[in-house]
mmCIF file of C-alpha atoms in Angstrom:
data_model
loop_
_atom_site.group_PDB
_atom_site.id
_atom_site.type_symbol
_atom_site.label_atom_id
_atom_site.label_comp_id
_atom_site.label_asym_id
_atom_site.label_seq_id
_atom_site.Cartn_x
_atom_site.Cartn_y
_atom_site.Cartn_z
ATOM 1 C CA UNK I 15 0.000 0.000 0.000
ATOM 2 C CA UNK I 16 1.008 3.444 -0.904
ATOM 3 C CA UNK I 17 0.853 6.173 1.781
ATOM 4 C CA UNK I 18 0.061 9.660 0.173
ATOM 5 C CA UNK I 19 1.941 12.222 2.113
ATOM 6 C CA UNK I 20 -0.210 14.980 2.657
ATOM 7 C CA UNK I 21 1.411 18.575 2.502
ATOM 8 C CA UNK I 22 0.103 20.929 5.246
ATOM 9 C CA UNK I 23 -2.603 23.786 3.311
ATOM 10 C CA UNK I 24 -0.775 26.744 2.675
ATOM 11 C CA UNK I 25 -2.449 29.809 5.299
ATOM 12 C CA UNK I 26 -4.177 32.412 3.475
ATOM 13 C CA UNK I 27 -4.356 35.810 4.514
ATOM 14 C CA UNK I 28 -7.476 37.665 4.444
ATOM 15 C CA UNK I 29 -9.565 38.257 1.182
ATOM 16 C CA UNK I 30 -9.145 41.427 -0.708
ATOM 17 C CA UNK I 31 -12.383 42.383 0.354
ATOM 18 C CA UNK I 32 -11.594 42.164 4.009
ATOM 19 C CA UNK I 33 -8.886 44.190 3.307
ATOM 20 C CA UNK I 34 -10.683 46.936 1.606
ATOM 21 C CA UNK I 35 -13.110 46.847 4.340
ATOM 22 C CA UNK I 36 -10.539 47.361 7.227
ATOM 23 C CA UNK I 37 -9.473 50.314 4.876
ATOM 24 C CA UNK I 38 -12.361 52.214 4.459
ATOM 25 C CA UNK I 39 -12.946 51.690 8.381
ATOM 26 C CA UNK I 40 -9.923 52.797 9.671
ATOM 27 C CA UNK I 41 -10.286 56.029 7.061
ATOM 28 C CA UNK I 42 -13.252 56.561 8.472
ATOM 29 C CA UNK I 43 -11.776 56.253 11.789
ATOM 30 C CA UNK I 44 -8.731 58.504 11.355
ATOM 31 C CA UNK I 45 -11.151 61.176 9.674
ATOM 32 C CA UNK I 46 -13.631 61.225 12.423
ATOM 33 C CA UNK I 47 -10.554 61.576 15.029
ATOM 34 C CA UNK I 48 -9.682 64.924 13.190
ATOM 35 C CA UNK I 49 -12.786 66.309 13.021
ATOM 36 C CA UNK I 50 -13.275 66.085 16.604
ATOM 37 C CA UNK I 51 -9.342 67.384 17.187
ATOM 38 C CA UNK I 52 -10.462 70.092 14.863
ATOM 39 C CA UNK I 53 -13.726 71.257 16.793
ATOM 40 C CA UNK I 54 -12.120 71.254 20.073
ATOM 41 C CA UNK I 55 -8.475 73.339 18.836
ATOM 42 C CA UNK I 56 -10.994 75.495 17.718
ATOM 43 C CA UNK I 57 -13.207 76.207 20.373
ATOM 44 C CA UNK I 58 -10.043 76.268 22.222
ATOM 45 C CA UNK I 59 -8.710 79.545 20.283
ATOM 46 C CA UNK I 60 -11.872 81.085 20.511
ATOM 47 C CA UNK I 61 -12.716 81.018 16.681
ATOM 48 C CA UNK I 62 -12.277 82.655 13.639
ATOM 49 C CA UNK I 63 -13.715 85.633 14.676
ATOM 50 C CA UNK I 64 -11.580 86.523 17.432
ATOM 51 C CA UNK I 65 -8.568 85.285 15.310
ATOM 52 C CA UNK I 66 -9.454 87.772 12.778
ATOM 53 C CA UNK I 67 -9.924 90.943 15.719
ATOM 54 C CA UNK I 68 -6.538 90.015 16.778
ATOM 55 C CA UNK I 69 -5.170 89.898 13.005
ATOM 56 C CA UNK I 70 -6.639 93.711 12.356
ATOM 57 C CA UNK I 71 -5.401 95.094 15.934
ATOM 58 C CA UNK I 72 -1.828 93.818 15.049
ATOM 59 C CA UNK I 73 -2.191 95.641 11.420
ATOM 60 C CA UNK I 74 -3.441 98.875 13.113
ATOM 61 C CA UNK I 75 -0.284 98.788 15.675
ATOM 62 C CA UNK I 76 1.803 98.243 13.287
ATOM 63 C CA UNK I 77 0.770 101.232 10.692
ATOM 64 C CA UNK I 78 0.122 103.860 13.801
ATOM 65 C CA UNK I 79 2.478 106.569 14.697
ATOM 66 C CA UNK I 80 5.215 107.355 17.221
ATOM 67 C CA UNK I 81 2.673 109.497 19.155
ATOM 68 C CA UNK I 82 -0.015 106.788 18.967
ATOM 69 C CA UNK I 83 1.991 104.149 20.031
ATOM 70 C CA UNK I 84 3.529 106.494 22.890
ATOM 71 C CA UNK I 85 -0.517 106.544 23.645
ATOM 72 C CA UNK I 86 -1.152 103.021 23.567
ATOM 73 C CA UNK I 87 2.252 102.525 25.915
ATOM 74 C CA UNK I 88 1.515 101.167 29.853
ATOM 75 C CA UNK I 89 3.454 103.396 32.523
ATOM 76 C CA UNK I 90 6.485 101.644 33.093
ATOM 77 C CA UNK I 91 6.579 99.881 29.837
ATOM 78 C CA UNK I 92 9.317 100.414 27.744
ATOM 79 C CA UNK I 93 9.614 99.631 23.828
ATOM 80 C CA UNK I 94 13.085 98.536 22.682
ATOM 81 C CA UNK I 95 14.250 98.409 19.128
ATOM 82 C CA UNK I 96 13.577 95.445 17.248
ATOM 83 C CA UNK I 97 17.298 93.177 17.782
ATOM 84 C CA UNK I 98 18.109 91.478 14.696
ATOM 85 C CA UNK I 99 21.496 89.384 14.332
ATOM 86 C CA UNK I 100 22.177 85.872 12.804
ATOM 87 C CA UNK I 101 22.835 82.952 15.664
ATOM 88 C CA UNK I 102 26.036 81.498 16.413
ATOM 89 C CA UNK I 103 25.054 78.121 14.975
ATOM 90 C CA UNK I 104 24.012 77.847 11.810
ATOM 91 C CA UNK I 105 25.286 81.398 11.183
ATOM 92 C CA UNK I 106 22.650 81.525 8.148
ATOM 93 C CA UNK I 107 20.021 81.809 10.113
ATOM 94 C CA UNK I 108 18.686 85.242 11.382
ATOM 95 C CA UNK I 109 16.588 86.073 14.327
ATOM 96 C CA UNK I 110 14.675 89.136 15.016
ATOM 97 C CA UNK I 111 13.672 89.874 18.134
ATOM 98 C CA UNK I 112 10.814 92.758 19.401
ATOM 99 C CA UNK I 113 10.556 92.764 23.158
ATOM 100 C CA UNK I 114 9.349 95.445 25.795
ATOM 101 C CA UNK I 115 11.132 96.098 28.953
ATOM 102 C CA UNK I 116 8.622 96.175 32.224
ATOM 103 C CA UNK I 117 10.096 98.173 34.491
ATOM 104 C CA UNK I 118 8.972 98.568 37.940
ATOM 105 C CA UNK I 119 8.727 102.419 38.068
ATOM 106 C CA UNK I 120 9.551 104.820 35.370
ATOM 107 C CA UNK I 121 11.474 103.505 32.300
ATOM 108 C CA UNK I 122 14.960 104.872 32.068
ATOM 109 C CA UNK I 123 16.294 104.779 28.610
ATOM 110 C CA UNK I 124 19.682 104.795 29.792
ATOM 111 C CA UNK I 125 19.357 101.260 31.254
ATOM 112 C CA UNK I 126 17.097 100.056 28.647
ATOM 113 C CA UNK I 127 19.789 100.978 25.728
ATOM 114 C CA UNK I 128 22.567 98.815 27.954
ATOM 115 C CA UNK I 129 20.265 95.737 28.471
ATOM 116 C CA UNK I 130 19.377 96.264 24.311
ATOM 117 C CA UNK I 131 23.201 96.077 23.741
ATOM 118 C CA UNK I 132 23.842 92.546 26.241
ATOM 119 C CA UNK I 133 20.199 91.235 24.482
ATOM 120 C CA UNK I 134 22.116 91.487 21.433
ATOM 121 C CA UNK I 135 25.553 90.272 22.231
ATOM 122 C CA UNK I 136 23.146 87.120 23.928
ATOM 123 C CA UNK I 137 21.398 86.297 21.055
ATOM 124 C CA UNK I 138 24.356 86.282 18.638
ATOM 125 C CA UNK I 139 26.192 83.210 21.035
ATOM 126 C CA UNK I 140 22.142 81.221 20.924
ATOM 127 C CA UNK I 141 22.771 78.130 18.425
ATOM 128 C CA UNK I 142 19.600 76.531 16.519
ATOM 129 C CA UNK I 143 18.919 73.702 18.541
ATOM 130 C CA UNK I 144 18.756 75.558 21.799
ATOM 131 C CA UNK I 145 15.597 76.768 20.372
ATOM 132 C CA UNK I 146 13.663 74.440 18.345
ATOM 133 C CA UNK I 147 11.768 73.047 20.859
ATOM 134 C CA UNK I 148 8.576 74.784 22.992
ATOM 135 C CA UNK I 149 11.064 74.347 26.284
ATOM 136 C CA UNK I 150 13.992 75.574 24.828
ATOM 137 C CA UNK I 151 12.233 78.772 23.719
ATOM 138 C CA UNK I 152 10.449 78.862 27.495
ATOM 139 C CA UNK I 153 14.332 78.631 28.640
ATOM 140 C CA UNK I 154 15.813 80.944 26.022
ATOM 141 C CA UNK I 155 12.442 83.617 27.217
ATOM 142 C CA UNK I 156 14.004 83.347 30.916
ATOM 143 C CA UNK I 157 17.484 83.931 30.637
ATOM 144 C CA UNK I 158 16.452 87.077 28.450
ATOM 145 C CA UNK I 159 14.397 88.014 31.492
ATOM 146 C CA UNK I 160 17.403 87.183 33.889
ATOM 147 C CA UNK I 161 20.131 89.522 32.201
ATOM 148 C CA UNK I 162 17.798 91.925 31.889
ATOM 149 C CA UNK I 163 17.172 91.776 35.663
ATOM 150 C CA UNK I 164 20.897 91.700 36.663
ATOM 151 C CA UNK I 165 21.579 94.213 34.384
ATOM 152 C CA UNK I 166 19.094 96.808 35.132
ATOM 153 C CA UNK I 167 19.799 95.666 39.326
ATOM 154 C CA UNK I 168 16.632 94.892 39.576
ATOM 155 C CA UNK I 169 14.625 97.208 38.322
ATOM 156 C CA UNK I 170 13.522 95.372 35.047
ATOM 157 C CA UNK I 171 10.933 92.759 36.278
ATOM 158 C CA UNK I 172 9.490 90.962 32.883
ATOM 159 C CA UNK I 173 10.403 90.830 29.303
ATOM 160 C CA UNK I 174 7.186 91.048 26.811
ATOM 161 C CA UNK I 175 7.825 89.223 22.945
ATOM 162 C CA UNK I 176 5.538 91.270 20.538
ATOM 163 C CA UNK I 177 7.368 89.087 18.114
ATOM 164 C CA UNK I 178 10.418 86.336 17.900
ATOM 165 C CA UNK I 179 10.830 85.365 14.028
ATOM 166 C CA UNK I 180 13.563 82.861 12.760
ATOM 167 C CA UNK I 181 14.700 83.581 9.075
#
């Protein structure tokens, strides 16, 4: 008597159709995840609208005058010149930097020009990958408030960003 050797069947995988299926449901899925990530970012920022009141104010701040901007100024609030210098590391890259000095009485210019000059001379020793993450700006934001502090001896107490762009 013969014995027939019987081979093992070969394991499928799943049908095309099952496959297609799993598709269109994980699609489904994945666009039903945004949506919802969507609705709640923006209900979170407070909408269009209020994105669009904070667009036009920055527009009309930017186009007023000396005089109206000396208007819109807080007592002890002082406006530095925008810094812009390339960083240390990759020395194509350019930062500008517009901050405002809160001072806890009057502004003195005096000070304000010195802690303008060691902003500067800071910002040209930052390298690129001291920044490119949300803590390393947080840290970068603090030691900006901290020479301004020792420099001033005290009397600067915050550091405001109207704007920190890297070119």
């Amino acid at each position: 008597m013969a014995l027939l050797e019987q081979q093992p069947p070969e394991k499928k995988g799943p049908s095309l159709v099952v496959q297609l299926a799993m598709l269109l449901v994980m699609s489904a899925l994945a666009a039903g995840a945004a949506w919802f990530a969507g609705g709640y970012l923006q209900s979170r920022s407070g909408g269009p609208e209020e994105a669009a009141a904070a667009a036009t104010e920055t527009t009309v701040a930017e186009h007023a005058g000396e005089e109206d901007v000396a208007a819109h100024t807080q007592p002890g609030i002082f406006m530095m010149e925008p810094i812009t210098t390339n960083l240390a590391e990759p020395s194509e890259i350019w930062v500008r930097a517009e901050l405002s000095l809160v001072f806890e009485g009057e502004p003195d210019p005096v000070v304000a020009a010195a802690i303008h000059q060691d902003l500067f001379a800071y910002l040209r020793t930052v390298k690129l990958r001291q920044v490119e993450t949300a803590s390393g700006l947080q840290h970068l934001r603090s030691d900006l408030a901290e020479r301004a502090s020792i420099r001033s001896e005290g009397a600067v107490k915050q550091i405001l960003f109207r704007a920190l762009l890297f070119e």
